[in-house]
Short mmCIF file of C-alpha atoms in Angstrom, two decimals:
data_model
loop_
_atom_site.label_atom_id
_atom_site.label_comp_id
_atom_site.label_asym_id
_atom_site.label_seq_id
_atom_site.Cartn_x
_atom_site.Cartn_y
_atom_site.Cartn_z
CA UNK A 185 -19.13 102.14 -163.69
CA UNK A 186 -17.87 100.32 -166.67
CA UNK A 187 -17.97 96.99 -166.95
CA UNK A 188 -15.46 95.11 -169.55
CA UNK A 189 -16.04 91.53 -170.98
CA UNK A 190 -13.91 89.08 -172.61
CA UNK A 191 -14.27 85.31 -174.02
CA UNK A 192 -12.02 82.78 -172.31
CA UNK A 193 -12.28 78.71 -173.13
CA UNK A 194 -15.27 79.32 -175.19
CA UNK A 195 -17.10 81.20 -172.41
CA UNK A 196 -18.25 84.97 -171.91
CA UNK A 197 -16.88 86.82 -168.80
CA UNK A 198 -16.54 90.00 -167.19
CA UNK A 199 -15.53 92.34 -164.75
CA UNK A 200 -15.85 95.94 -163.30
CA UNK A 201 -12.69 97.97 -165.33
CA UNK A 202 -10.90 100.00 -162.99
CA UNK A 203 -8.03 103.07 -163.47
CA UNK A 204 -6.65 105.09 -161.32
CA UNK A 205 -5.43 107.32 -163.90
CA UNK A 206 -8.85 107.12 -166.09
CA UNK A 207 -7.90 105.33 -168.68
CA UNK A 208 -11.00 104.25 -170.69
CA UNK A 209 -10.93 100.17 -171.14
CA UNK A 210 -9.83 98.93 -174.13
CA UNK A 211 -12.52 98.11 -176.94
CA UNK A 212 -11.24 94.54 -177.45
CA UNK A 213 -9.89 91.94 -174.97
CA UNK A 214 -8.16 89.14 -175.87
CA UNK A 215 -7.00 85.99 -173.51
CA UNK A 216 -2.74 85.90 -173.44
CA UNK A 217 0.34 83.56 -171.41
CA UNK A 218 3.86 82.63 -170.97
CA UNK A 219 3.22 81.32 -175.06
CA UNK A 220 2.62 84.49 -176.62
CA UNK A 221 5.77 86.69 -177.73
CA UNK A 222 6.89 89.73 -176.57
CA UNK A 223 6.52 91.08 -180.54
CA UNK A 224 2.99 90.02 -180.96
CA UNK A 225 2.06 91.50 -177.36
CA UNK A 226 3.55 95.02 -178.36
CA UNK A 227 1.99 94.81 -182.03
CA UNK A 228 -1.69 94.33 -180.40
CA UNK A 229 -1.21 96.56 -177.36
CA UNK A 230 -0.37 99.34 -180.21
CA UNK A 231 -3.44 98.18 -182.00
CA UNK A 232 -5.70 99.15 -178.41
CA UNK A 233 -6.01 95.60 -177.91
CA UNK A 234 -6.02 94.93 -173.81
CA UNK A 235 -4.24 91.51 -173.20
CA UNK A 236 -5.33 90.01 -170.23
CA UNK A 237 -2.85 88.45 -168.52
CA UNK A 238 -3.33 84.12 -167.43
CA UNK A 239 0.33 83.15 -167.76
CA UNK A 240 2.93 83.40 -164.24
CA UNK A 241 2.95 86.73 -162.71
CA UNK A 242 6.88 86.86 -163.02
CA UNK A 243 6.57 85.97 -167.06
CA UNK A 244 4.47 88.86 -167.04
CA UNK A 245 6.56 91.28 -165.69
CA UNK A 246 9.29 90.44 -168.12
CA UNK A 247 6.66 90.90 -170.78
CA UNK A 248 6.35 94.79 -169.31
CA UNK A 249 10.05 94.98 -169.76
CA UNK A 250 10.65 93.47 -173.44
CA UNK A 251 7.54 95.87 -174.17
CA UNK A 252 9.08 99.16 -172.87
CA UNK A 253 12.41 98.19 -175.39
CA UNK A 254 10.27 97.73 -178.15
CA UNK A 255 9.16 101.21 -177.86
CA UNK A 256 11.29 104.22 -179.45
CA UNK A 257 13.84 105.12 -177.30
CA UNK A 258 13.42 108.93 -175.21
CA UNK A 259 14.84 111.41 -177.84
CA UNK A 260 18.62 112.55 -177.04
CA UNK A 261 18.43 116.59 -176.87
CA UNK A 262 19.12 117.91 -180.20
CA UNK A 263 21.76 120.84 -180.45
CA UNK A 264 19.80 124.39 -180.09
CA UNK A 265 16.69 122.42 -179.08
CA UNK A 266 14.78 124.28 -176.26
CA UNK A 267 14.69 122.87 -173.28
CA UNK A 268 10.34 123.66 -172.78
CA UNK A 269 10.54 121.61 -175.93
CA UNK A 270 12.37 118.74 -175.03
CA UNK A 271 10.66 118.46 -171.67
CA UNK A 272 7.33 118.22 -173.15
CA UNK A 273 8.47 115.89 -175.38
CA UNK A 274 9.84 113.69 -172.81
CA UNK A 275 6.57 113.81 -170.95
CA UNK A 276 4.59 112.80 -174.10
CA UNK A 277 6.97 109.59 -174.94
CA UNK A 278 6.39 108.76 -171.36
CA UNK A 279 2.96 109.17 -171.65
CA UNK A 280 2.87 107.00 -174.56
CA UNK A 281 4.43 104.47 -173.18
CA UNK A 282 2.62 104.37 -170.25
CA UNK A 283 -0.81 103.85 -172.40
CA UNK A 284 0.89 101.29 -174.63
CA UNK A 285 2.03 99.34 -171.52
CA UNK A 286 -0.89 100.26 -169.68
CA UNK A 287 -2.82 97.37 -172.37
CA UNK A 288 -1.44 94.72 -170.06
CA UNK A 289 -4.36 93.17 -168.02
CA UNK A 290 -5.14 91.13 -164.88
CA UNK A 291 -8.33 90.30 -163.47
CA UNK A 292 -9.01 90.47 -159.40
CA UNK A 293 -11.35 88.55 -158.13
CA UNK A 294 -13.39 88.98 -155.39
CA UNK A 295 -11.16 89.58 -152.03
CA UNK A 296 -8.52 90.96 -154.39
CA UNK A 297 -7.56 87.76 -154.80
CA UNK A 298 -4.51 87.40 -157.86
CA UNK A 299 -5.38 83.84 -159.66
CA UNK A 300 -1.66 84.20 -161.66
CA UNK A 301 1.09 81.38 -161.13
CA UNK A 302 3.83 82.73 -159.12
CA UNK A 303 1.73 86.04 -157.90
CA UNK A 304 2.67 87.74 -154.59
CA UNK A 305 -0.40 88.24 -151.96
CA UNK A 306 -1.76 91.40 -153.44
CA UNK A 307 -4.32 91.72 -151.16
CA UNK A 308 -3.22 93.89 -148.54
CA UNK A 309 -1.17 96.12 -150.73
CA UNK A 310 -4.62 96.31 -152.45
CA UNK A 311 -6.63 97.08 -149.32
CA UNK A 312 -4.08 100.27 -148.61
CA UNK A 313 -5.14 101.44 -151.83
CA UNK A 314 -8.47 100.72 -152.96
CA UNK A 315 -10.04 99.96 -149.27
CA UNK A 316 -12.22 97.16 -148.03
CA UNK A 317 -16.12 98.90 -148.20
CA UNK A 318 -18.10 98.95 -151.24
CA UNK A 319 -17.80 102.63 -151.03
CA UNK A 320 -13.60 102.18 -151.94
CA UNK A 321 -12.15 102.98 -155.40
CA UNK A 322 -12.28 100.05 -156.68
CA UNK A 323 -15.14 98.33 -154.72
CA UNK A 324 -13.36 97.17 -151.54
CA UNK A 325 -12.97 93.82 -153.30
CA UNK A 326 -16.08 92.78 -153.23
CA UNK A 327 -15.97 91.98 -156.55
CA UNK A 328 -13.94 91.48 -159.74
CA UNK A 329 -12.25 94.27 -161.12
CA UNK A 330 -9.65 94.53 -164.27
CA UNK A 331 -6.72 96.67 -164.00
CA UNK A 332 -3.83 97.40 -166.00
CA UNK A 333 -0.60 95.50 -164.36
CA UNK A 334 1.43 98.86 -164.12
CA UNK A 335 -1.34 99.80 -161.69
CA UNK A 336 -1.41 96.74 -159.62
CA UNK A 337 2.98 97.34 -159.63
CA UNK A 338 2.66 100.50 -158.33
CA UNK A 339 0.54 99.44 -156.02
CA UNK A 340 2.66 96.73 -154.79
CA UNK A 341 5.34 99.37 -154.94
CA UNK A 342 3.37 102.13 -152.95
CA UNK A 343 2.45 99.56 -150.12
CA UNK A 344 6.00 99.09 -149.64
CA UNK A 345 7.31 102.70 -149.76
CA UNK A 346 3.89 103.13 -146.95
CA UNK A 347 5.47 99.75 -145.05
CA UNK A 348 9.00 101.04 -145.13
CA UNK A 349 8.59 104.91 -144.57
CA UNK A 350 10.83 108.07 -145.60
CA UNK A 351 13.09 109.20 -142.97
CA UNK A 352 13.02 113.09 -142.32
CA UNK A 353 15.70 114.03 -140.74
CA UNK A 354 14.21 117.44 -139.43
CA UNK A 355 11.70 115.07 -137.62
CA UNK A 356 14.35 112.26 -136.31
CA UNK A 357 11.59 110.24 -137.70
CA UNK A 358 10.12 108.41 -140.57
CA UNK A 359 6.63 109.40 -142.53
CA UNK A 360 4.46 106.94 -144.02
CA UNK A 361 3.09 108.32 -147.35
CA UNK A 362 0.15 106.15 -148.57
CA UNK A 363 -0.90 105.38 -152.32
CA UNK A 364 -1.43 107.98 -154.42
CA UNK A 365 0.20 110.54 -151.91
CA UNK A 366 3.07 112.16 -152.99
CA UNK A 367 6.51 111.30 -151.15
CA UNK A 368 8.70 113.35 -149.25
CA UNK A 369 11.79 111.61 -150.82
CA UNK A 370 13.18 115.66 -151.29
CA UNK A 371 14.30 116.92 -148.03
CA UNK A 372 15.67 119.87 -148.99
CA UNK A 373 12.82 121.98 -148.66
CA UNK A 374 11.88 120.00 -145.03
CA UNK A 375 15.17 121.60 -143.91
CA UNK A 376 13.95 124.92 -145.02
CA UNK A 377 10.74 124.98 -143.05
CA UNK A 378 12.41 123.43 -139.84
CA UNK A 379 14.95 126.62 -140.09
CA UNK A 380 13.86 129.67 -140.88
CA UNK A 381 12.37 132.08 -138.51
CA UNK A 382 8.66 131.77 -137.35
CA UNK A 383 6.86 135.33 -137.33
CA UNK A 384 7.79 137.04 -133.97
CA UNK A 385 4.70 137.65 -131.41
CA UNK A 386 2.68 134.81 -131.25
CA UNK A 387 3.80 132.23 -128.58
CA UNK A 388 2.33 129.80 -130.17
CA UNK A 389 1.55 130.76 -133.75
CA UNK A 390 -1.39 129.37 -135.58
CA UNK A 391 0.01 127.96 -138.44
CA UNK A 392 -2.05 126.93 -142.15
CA UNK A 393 -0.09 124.07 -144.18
CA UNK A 394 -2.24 124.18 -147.29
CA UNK A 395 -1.98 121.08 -149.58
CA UNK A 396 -0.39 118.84 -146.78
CA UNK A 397 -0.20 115.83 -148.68
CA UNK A 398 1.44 113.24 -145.87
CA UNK A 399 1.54 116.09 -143.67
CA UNK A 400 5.26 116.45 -142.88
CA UNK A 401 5.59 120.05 -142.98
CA UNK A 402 2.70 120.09 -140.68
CA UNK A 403 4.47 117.87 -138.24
CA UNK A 404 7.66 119.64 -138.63
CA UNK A 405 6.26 122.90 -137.52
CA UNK A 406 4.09 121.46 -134.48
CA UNK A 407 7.77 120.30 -133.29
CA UNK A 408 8.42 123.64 -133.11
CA UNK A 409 5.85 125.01 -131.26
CA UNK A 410 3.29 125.72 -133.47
CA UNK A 411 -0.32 124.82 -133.77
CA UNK A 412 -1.64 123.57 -137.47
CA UNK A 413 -4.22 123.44 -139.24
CA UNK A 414 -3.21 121.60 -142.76
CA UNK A 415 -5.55 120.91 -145.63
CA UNK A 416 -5.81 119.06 -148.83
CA UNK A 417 -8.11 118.60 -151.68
CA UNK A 418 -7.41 114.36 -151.29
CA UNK A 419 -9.52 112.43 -149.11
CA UNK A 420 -6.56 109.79 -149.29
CA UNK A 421 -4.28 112.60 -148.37
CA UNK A 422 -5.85 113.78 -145.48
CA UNK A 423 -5.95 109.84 -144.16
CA UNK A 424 -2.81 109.75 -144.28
CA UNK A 425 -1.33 112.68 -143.22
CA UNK A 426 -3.88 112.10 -139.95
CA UNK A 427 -2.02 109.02 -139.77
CA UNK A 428 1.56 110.41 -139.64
CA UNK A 429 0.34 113.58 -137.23
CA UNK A 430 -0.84 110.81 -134.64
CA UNK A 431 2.08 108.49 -135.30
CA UNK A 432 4.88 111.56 -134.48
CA UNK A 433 2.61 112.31 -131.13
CA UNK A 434 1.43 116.00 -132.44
CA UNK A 435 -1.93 115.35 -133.35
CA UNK A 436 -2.81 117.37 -130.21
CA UNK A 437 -1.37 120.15 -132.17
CA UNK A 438 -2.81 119.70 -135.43
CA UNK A 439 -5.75 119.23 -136.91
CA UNK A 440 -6.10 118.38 -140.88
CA UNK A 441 -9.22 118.91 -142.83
CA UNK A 442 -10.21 118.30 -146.34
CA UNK A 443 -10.24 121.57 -148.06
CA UNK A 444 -9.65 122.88 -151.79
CA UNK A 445 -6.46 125.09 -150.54
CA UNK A 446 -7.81 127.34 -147.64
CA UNK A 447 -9.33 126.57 -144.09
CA UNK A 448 -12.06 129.44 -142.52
CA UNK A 449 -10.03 131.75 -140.36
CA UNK A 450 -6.59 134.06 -140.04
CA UNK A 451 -3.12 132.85 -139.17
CA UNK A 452 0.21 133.80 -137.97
CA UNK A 453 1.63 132.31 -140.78
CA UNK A 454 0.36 130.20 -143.91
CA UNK A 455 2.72 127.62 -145.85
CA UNK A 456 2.44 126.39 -149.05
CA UNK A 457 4.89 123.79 -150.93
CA UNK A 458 2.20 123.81 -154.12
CA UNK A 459 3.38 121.76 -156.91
CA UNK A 460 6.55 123.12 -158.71
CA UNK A 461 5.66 123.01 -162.53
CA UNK A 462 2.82 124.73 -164.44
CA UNK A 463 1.88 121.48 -167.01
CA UNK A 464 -1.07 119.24 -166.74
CA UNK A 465 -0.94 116.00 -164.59
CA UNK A 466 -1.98 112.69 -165.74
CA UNK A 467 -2.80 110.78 -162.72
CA UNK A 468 -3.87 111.70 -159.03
CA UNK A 469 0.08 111.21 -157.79
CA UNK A 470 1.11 113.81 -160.64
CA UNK A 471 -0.53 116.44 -158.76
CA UNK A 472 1.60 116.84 -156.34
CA UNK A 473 4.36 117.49 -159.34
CA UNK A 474 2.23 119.57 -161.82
CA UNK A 475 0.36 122.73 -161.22
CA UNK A 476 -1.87 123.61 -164.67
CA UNK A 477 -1.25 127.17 -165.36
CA UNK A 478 0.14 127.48 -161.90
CA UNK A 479 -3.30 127.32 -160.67
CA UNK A 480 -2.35 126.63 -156.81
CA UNK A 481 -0.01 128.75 -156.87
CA UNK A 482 -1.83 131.61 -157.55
CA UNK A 483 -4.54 130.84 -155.60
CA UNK A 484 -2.49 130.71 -152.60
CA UNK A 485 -0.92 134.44 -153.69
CA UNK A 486 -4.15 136.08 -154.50
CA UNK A 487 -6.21 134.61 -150.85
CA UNK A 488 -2.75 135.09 -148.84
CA UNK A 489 -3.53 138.70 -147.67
CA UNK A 490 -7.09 137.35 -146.55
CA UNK A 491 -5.85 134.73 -144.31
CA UNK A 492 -2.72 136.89 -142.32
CA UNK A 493 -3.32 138.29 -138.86
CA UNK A 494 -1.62 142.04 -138.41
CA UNK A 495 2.06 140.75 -138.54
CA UNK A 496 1.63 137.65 -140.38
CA UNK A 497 3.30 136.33 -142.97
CA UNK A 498 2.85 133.51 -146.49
CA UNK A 499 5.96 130.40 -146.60
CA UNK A 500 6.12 129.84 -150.83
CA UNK A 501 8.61 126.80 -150.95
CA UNK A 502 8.81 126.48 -154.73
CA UNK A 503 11.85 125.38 -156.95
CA UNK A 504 12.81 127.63 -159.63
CA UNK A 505 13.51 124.31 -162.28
CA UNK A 506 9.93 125.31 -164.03
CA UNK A 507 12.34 128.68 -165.08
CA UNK A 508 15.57 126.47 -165.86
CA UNK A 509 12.52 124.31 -168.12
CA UNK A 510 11.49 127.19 -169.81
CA UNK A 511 7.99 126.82 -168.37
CA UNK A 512 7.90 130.10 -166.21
CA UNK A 513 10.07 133.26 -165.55
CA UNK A 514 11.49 134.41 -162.91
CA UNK A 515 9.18 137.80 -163.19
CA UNK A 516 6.21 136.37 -163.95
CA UNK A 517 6.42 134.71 -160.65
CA UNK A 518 7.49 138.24 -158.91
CA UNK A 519 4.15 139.62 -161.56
CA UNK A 520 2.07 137.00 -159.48
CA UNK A 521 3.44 138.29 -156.31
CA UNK A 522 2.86 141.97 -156.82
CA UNK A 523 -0.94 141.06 -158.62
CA UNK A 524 -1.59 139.42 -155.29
CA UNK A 525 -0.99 142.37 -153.26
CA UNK A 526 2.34 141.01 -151.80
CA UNK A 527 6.51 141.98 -151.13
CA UNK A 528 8.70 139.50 -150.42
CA UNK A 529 10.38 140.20 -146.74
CA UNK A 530 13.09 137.62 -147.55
CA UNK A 531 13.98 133.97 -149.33
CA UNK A 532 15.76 131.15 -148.35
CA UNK A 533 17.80 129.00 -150.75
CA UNK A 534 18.73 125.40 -150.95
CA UNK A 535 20.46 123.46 -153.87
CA UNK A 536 18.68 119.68 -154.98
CA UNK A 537 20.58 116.51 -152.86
CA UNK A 538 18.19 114.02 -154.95
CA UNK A 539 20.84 111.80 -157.54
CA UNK A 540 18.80 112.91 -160.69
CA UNK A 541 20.48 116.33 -160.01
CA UNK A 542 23.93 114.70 -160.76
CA UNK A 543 22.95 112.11 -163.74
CA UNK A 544 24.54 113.35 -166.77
CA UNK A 545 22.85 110.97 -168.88
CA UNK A 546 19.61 112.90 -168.35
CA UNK A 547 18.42 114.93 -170.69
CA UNK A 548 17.77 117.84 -168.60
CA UNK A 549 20.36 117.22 -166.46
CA UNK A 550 21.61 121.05 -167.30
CA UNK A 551 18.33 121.88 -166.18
CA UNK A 552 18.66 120.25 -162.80
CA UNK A 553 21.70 120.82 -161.99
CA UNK A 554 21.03 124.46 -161.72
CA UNK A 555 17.82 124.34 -159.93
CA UNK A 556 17.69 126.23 -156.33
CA UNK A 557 14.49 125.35 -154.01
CA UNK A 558 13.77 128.86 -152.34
CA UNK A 559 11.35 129.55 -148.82
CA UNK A 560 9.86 132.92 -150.22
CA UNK A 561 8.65 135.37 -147.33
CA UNK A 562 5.42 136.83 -148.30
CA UNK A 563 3.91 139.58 -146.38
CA UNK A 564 1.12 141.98 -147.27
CA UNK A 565 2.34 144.99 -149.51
#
């Protein structure tokens, strides 16, 4: 635990420093408002100086956004300029940014109670996250904690997006994703699941949904018939796709454990949506995006074979926009496949119906315009 301290009308206090992402605390803290300028905030955030935040809560946020201009603007692709290249850069000026305006401060007291002018009722969006025991992330509120005010925005964010729901249409329903869960916002690869085939012979198939997240896939394929066992490596993950299961009425069906990847047993079939791009995350919700060195994903190939029943067969729902990025081929994803022992018995494709697939003003657009989400068949060579 690291506590941070600061002087404030000629008096020492302090606080427990919390970060989701694990960003260390800044060395020096000093005391800002509505007074000081948007300049001088941006020339001692790029010093490493955390500003703690006393001003209104709305001031604040406008502080985030005259910030964010001041930084250098996301390079325009250069003519001939790979696209790996470009992507990486992109995730590095983002990444900068994010530390820069990750030096913005506010202090929770005890209860998660936000002392600001003008400041929402953070406290249950707080609880979702963090929890209410001593035990929780950030000490159930039991006592004060600094965080950076991105953090406490995306968690006001999250709590809605949990409040609101994502509507699946496969499931004529809505799933709840909670804080640090990735979102099902992409329902092109639900369709795929909730289409194709389920292995022929087994009534009732036993079904493994590795890396569940919120657990829709797992929900989609107990409407069809199936029983499930789904994992994942997040304790906050596995909450919440318990959540959803009981919510849609098929937690008789299901059962979700907290596993790195595999359960103990064989199944009928074994599904596995892991992360689409082989680069390193930089915060618990970035794993659900980024795979390092496609890690999951070849994990899942190499302990398939291991967990299939005579007859069974492996679900790989992966998009190919890591190959359009330059970040992985085409056959050293089929290399991976053979290594593991596997053929591919079929694929089903889908194009992208998100908007970023259509915004020409991205950088990458070329990239993502082209990208095809596939359902790979996998059975044992």
């Amino acid at each position: 635990m690291t506590t941070i301290g600061w002087t404030e009308h000629e008096s020492t206090h302090s606080a427990r420093w919390h970060s989701e992402n694990a960003s260390p605390a800044p060395g020096r803290i000093v005391v800002v408002d509505d007074r000081t300028t948007a300049d001088a905030a941006h020339r001692l955030a790029r010093a490493g100086t955390g500003l703690l935040w006393r001003g209104d809560f709305h001031n604040a946020r406008q502080l985030i956004r005259a910030m964010q201009r001041r930084q250098r603007n996301p390079r325009v692709a250069a003519a001939g300029q790979e696209t790996a290249s470009l992507f990486d850069s992109r995730r590095a000026e983002r990444a900068a940014r994010a530390e820069l305006l990750g030096r913005v401060l506010v202090v929770l007291e005890p209860g998660y109670r936000l002392r600001l002018r003008r400041a929402p009722d953070v406290r249950p969006a707080c609880e979702h996250a963090y929890g209410t025991s001593a035990a929780g992330p950030a000490g159930g509120g039991l006592e004060r904690i600094c965080i950076s005010l991105p953090e406490l925005l995306g968690v006001l964010s999250a709590h809605q997006w949990h409040l609101r729901g994502v509507d699946i249409a496969a499931l004529g329903a809505r799933i709840h994703p909670d804080y640090s869960v990735f979102s099902p916002v992409r329902g092109e690869y639900i369709d795929l699941v909730a289409r194709a085939p389920l292995p022929a012979g087994a009534e009732r198939p036993l079904v493994f949904d590795l890396g569940t997240g919120t657990g829709v896939l797992a929900a989609v394929l107990a409407r069809r018939g199936a029983r499930v066992v789904a994992t994942d490596i997040n304790p906050r993950a596995v909450t919440c796709a318990r959540a959803n299961l009981h919510r849609l009425g098929v937690a008789d069906r299901t059962r979700v454990v907290e596993a790195d990847l595999w359960p103990d047993g064989r199944a009928d079939l074994v599904v596995c949506n892991p992360p689409w791009l082989p680069a390193r995350p930089t915060s618990a919700l970035e794993l659900g995006i980024y795979d390092p060195d496609s890690d999951m994903l070849r994990r899942f190939l190499r302990g398939l074979p291991d967990h299939l029943v005579p007859g069974g067969e492996g679900w790989l729902i992966l998009s190919d926009l890591a190959e359009h990025l330059g970040l992985r081929t085409r056959d050293e994803l089929r290399a991976h496949i053979a290594a593991a022992g596997l053929r591919v018995a079929g694929r089903y494709d889908t194009v992208p119906r998100h908007p970023r697939a259509t915004d020409t003003a991205d950088p990458l657009h070329e990239a993502r315009r082209q990208e095809i989400t596939s359902l790979w068949r996998l059975v044992p060579d």
